[in-house]
C-alpha cells in the first residue's frame, strides 16, 4: 500500500491539476476493490474517501476541496463507507453517516449545477453504481451458506 500511495502522490505532483481527477478516482476505486477481496476496513475507508474526492474533482475542474462539488462527493464517499460495509458484511457502524450527511448538506448549496452535470454528462456513473451493487449482491449470495432441503419422510 505504501508503494501505491507513494507512486500516486508522485504522479499527482507531476500531472497538470486538470488531469489529476482520473488518478485520484482510480486510486480510490482500486482501494475499494482491495476491500472487496480482503474485507480490510482501512481499505474501505481510504478507498471511499479518495474515490469521492476524485469524483468531486471530476465534476468541477480546477476546484479545491472547499468547493461544493468536492464536498458533496466526499460526503457521498463517507456514506458509501456505510453502504458498502452493510452490503458486504451485513453490518455497518453509523459513524460515516455523520460527516457524510454534513458534507452532503454543505455541498448541496449548488444542487442545480450538480443536477445539470449528472443529467447531461455524468449519467453513465449511475450505471457504474448499479453495476457495483449487482456485483456486491452476487458476492453476498455466493458467500451465504445454502440451506439444505428438509427431509419430509
PDB file of C-alpha atoms in Angstrom:
ATOM      1  CA  UNK A   1       0.000   0.000   0.000  1.00  0.00           C
ATOM      2  CA  UNK A   2       2.889   2.351   0.710  1.00  0.00           C
ATOM      3  CA  UNK A   3       4.293   1.733  -2.779  1.00  0.00           C
ATOM      4  CA  UNK A   4       0.949   2.526  -4.434  1.00  0.00           C
ATOM      5  CA  UNK A   5       0.375   5.593  -2.277  1.00  0.00           C
ATOM      6  CA  UNK A   6       3.900   6.929  -2.863  1.00  0.00           C
ATOM      7  CA  UNK A   7       3.671   6.375  -6.622  1.00  0.00           C
ATOM      8  CA  UNK A   8       0.258   8.041  -6.751  1.00  0.00           C
ATOM      9  CA  UNK A   9       1.445  11.112  -4.841  1.00  0.00           C
ATOM     10  CA  UNK A  10       4.483  11.375  -7.111  1.00  0.00           C
ATOM     11  CA  UNK A  11       2.343  11.175 -10.249  1.00  0.00           C
ATOM     12  CA  UNK A  12      -0.176  13.661  -8.843  1.00  0.00           C
ATOM     13  CA  UNK A  13       2.581  16.190  -8.267  1.00  0.00           C
ATOM     14  CA  UNK A  14       3.759  15.843 -11.866  1.00  0.00           C
ATOM     15  CA  UNK A  15       0.357  15.903 -13.591  1.00  0.00           C
ATOM     16  CA  UNK A  16      -1.483  19.062 -14.600  1.00  0.00           C
ATOM     17  CA  UNK A  17      -4.172  19.893 -11.972  1.00  0.00           C
ATOM     18  CA  UNK A  18      -6.927  19.464 -14.589  1.00  0.00           C
ATOM     19  CA  UNK A  19      -5.828  15.867 -15.228  1.00  0.00           C
ATOM     20  CA  UNK A  20      -5.496  14.712 -11.633  1.00  0.00           C
ATOM     21  CA  UNK A  21      -9.051  13.535 -11.024  1.00  0.00           C
ATOM     22  CA  UNK A  22      -8.785  10.248 -13.010  1.00  0.00           C
ATOM     23  CA  UNK A  23      -5.728   9.256 -10.995  1.00  0.00           C
ATOM     24  CA  UNK A  24      -7.391  10.102  -7.681  1.00  0.00           C
ATOM     25  CA  UNK A  25     -10.621   8.341  -8.656  1.00  0.00           C
ATOM     26  CA  UNK A  26      -8.736   5.286  -9.966  1.00  0.00           C
ATOM     27  CA  UNK A  27      -6.670   5.000  -6.791  1.00  0.00           C
ATOM     28  CA  UNK A  28      -9.824   5.201  -4.681  1.00  0.00           C
ATOM     29  CA  UNK A  29     -11.589   2.532  -6.735  1.00  0.00           C
ATOM     30  CA  UNK A  30      -8.508   0.301  -6.534  1.00  0.00           C
ATOM     31  CA  UNK A  31      -8.563   0.595  -2.739  1.00  0.00           C
ATOM     32  CA  UNK A  32     -12.279  -0.252  -2.669  1.00  0.00           C
ATOM     33  CA  UNK A  33     -11.573  -3.291  -4.867  1.00  0.00           C
ATOM     34  CA  UNK A  34      -8.912  -4.327  -2.362  1.00  0.00           C
ATOM     35  CA  UNK A  35     -11.522  -4.135   0.392  1.00  0.00           C
ATOM     36  CA  UNK A  36     -13.926  -6.298  -1.608  1.00  0.00           C
ATOM     37  CA  UNK A  37     -11.296  -9.036  -1.801  1.00  0.00           C
ATOM     38  CA  UNK A  38      -9.951  -8.767   1.744  1.00  0.00           C
ATOM     39  CA  UNK A  39     -12.640  -7.029   3.860  1.00  0.00           C
ATOM     40  CA  UNK A  40      -9.931  -4.812   5.379  1.00  0.00           C
ATOM     41  CA  UNK A  41     -11.844  -1.827   6.738  1.00  0.00           C
ATOM     42  CA  UNK A  42      -8.876   0.514   6.279  1.00  0.00           C
ATOM     43  CA  UNK A  43      -9.035  -0.090   2.516  1.00  0.00           C
ATOM     44  CA  UNK A  44     -12.770   0.622   2.533  1.00  0.00           C
ATOM     45  CA  UNK A  45     -12.435   3.923   4.381  1.00  0.00           C
ATOM     46  CA  UNK A  46      -9.442   5.155   2.376  1.00  0.00           C
ATOM     47  CA  UNK A  47     -10.918   3.966  -0.921  1.00  0.00           C
ATOM     48  CA  UNK A  48     -14.335   5.565  -0.484  1.00  0.00           C
ATOM     49  CA  UNK A  49     -12.859   8.886   0.630  1.00  0.00           C
ATOM     50  CA  UNK A  50     -10.249   9.038  -2.129  1.00  0.00           C
ATOM     51  CA  UNK A  51     -12.782   7.946  -4.780  1.00  0.00           C
ATOM     52  CA  UNK A  52     -15.251  10.527  -3.505  1.00  0.00           C
ATOM     53  CA  UNK A  53     -12.624  13.227  -3.712  1.00  0.00           C
ATOM     54  CA  UNK A  54     -11.667  12.131  -7.239  1.00  0.00           C
ATOM     55  CA  UNK A  55     -15.299  12.154  -8.350  1.00  0.00           C
ATOM     56  CA  UNK A  56     -15.767  15.624  -6.884  1.00  0.00           C
ATOM     57  CA  UNK A  57     -12.726  16.952  -8.672  1.00  0.00           C
ATOM     58  CA  UNK A  58     -14.019  15.456 -11.934  1.00  0.00           C
ATOM     59  CA  UNK A  59     -17.271  17.356 -11.689  1.00  0.00           C
ATOM     60  CA  UNK A  60     -15.616  20.700 -11.040  1.00  0.00           C
ATOM     61  CA  UNK A  61     -12.307  21.147 -12.911  1.00  0.00           C
ATOM     62  CA  UNK A  62      -9.873  23.412 -11.125  1.00  0.00           C
ATOM     63  CA  UNK A  63     -11.796  23.066  -7.857  1.00  0.00           C
ATOM     64  CA  UNK A  64     -10.315  22.537  -4.452  1.00  0.00           C
ATOM     65  CA  UNK A  65     -11.655  20.580  -1.513  1.00  0.00           C
ATOM     66  CA  UNK A  66     -13.670  23.522  -0.183  1.00  0.00           C
ATOM     67  CA  UNK A  67     -15.803  23.939  -3.315  1.00  0.00           C
ATOM     68  CA  UNK A  68     -19.348  22.500  -3.152  1.00  0.00           C
ATOM     69  CA  UNK A  69     -18.782  19.735  -5.732  1.00  0.00           C
ATOM     70  CA  UNK A  70     -15.877  18.024  -3.970  1.00  0.00           C
ATOM     71  CA  UNK A  71     -17.635  18.484  -0.607  1.00  0.00           C
ATOM     72  CA  UNK A  72     -20.744  16.759  -1.926  1.00  0.00           C
ATOM     73  CA  UNK A  73     -18.752  13.925  -3.488  1.00  0.00           C
ATOM     74  CA  UNK A  74     -16.644  13.469  -0.355  1.00  0.00           C
ATOM     75  CA  UNK A  75     -19.857  13.297   1.689  1.00  0.00           C
ATOM     76  CA  UNK A  76     -21.159  10.612  -0.661  1.00  0.00           C
ATOM     77  CA  UNK A  77     -17.833   8.821  -0.157  1.00  0.00           C
ATOM     78  CA  UNK A  78     -18.421   8.775   3.604  1.00  0.00           C
ATOM     79  CA  UNK A  79     -21.940   7.443   3.097  1.00  0.00           C
ATOM     80  CA  UNK A  80     -20.535   4.815   0.699  1.00  0.00           C
ATOM     81  CA  UNK A  81     -18.358   3.502   3.549  1.00  0.00           C
ATOM     82  CA  UNK A  82     -21.520   2.707   5.490  1.00  0.00           C
ATOM     83  CA  UNK A  83     -23.370   1.322   2.456  1.00  0.00           C
ATOM     84  CA  UNK A  84     -20.581  -0.946   1.193  1.00  0.00           C
ATOM     85  CA  UNK A  85     -19.895  -2.316   4.675  1.00  0.00           C
ATOM     86  CA  UNK A  86     -23.597  -3.044   5.076  1.00  0.00           C
ATOM     87  CA  UNK A  87     -23.798  -4.807   1.717  1.00  0.00           C
ATOM     88  CA  UNK A  88     -20.556  -6.764   2.061  1.00  0.00           C
ATOM     89  CA  UNK A  89     -20.526  -7.631   5.743  1.00  0.00           C
ATOM     90  CA  UNK A  90     -24.240  -7.402   6.627  1.00  0.00           C
ATOM     91  CA  UNK A  91     -23.380  -4.926   9.370  1.00  0.00           C
ATOM     92  CA  UNK A  92     -22.154  -1.350   9.472  1.00  0.00           C
ATOM     93  CA  UNK A  93     -21.465   1.258  12.086  1.00  0.00           C
ATOM     94  CA  UNK A  94     -23.271   4.586  11.792  1.00  0.00           C
ATOM     95  CA  UNK A  95     -20.251   6.866  12.208  1.00  0.00           C
ATOM     96  CA  UNK A  96     -19.689   7.589   8.456  1.00  0.00           C
ATOM     97  CA  UNK A  97     -23.244   8.905   8.153  1.00  0.00           C
ATOM     98  CA  UNK A  98     -22.474  11.896  10.397  1.00  0.00           C
ATOM     99  CA  UNK A  99     -19.617  13.512   8.412  1.00  0.00           C
ATOM    100  CA  UNK A 100     -21.188  12.257   5.182  1.00  0.00           C
ATOM    101  CA  UNK A 101     -24.515  13.890   5.924  1.00  0.00           C
ATOM    102  CA  UNK A 102     -22.887  17.166   6.946  1.00  0.00           C
ATOM    103  CA  UNK A 103     -20.724  17.299   3.807  1.00  0.00           C
ATOM    104  CA  UNK A 104     -23.653  16.392   1.542  1.00  0.00           C
ATOM    105  CA  UNK A 105     -25.773  19.174   3.050  1.00  0.00           C
ATOM    106  CA  UNK A 106     -22.933  21.664   2.627  1.00  0.00           C
ATOM    107  CA  UNK A 107     -22.343  20.501  -0.940  1.00  0.00           C
ATOM    108  CA  UNK A 108     -25.995  20.777  -1.895  1.00  0.00           C
ATOM    109  CA  UNK A 109     -25.626  24.531  -1.818  1.00  0.00           C
ATOM    110  CA  UNK A 110     -25.007  24.200  -5.560  1.00  0.00           C
ATOM    111  CA  UNK A 111     -27.545  21.449  -6.234  1.00  0.00           C
ATOM    112  CA  UNK A 112     -28.657  22.930  -9.553  1.00  0.00           C
ATOM    113  CA  UNK A 113     -25.155  22.746 -11.077  1.00  0.00           C
ATOM    114  CA  UNK A 114     -24.683  19.193  -9.777  1.00  0.00           C
ATOM    115  CA  UNK A 115     -28.054  18.085 -11.157  1.00  0.00           C
ATOM    116  CA  UNK A 116     -27.273  19.563 -14.573  1.00  0.00           C
ATOM    117  CA  UNK A 117     -23.872  17.836 -14.598  1.00  0.00           C
ATOM    118  CA  UNK A 118     -25.320  14.437 -13.673  1.00  0.00           C
ATOM    119  CA  UNK A 119     -28.146  14.667 -16.190  1.00  0.00           C
ATOM    120  CA  UNK A 120     -26.020  15.872 -19.090  1.00  0.00           C
ATOM    121  CA  UNK A 121     -22.541  14.445 -18.581  1.00  0.00           C
ATOM    122  CA  UNK A 122     -22.362  12.207 -15.532  1.00  0.00           C
ATOM    123  CA  UNK A 123     -25.279   9.845 -16.103  1.00  0.00           C
ATOM    124  CA  UNK A 124     -23.018   6.885 -17.008  1.00  0.00           C
ATOM    125  CA  UNK A 125     -21.807   6.953 -13.399  1.00  0.00           C
ATOM    126  CA  UNK A 126     -25.298   5.844 -12.373  1.00  0.00           C
ATOM    127  CA  UNK A 127     -24.756   2.710 -14.484  1.00  0.00           C
ATOM    128  CA  UNK A 128     -21.403   2.136 -12.779  1.00  0.00           C
ATOM    129  CA  UNK A 129     -23.013   2.417  -9.336  1.00  0.00           C
ATOM    130  CA  UNK A 130     -25.786  -0.005 -10.323  1.00  0.00           C
ATOM    131  CA  UNK A 131     -23.210  -2.464 -11.678  1.00  0.00           C
ATOM    132  CA  UNK A 132     -21.217  -2.337  -8.437  1.00  0.00           C
ATOM    133  CA  UNK A 133     -24.406  -3.002  -6.449  1.00  0.00           C
ATOM    134  CA  UNK A 134     -25.226  -6.008  -8.656  1.00  0.00           C
ATOM    135  CA  UNK A 135     -21.714  -7.435  -8.189  1.00  0.00           C
ATOM    136  CA  UNK A 136     -21.857  -6.910  -4.424  1.00  0.00           C
ATOM    137  CA  UNK A 137     -25.245  -8.628  -4.275  1.00  0.00           C
ATOM    138  CA  UNK A 138     -23.885 -11.593  -6.231  1.00  0.00           C
ATOM    139  CA  UNK A 139     -20.847 -11.825  -3.943  1.00  0.00           C
ATOM    140  CA  UNK A 140     -23.082 -11.813  -0.865  1.00  0.00           C
ATOM    141  CA  UNK A 141     -25.298 -14.556  -2.305  1.00  0.00           C
ATOM    142  CA  UNK A 142     -22.241 -16.656  -3.158  1.00  0.00           C
ATOM    143  CA  UNK A 143     -20.841 -16.338   0.375  1.00  0.00           C
ATOM    144  CA  UNK A 144     -24.087 -17.277   2.126  1.00  0.00           C
ATOM    145  CA  UNK A 145     -24.332 -20.924   3.163  1.00  0.00           C
ATOM    146  CA  UNK A 146     -27.067 -22.732   1.329  1.00  0.00           C
ATOM    147  CA  UNK A 147     -29.738 -24.285   3.462  1.00  0.00           C
ATOM    148  CA  UNK A 148     -30.377 -27.938   2.855  1.00  0.00           C
ATOM    149  CA  UNK A 149     -33.896 -29.030   1.967  1.00  0.00           C
ATOM    150  CA  UNK A 150     -35.923 -30.578   4.727  1.00  0.00           C
ATOM    151  CA  UNK A 151     -36.372 -34.343   4.726  1.00  0.00           C
ATOM    152  CA  UNK A 152     -40.132 -34.895   4.693  1.00  0.00           C
ATOM    153  CA  UNK A 153     -40.115 -38.668   5.011  1.00  0.00           C
TER     154      UNK A 153
END
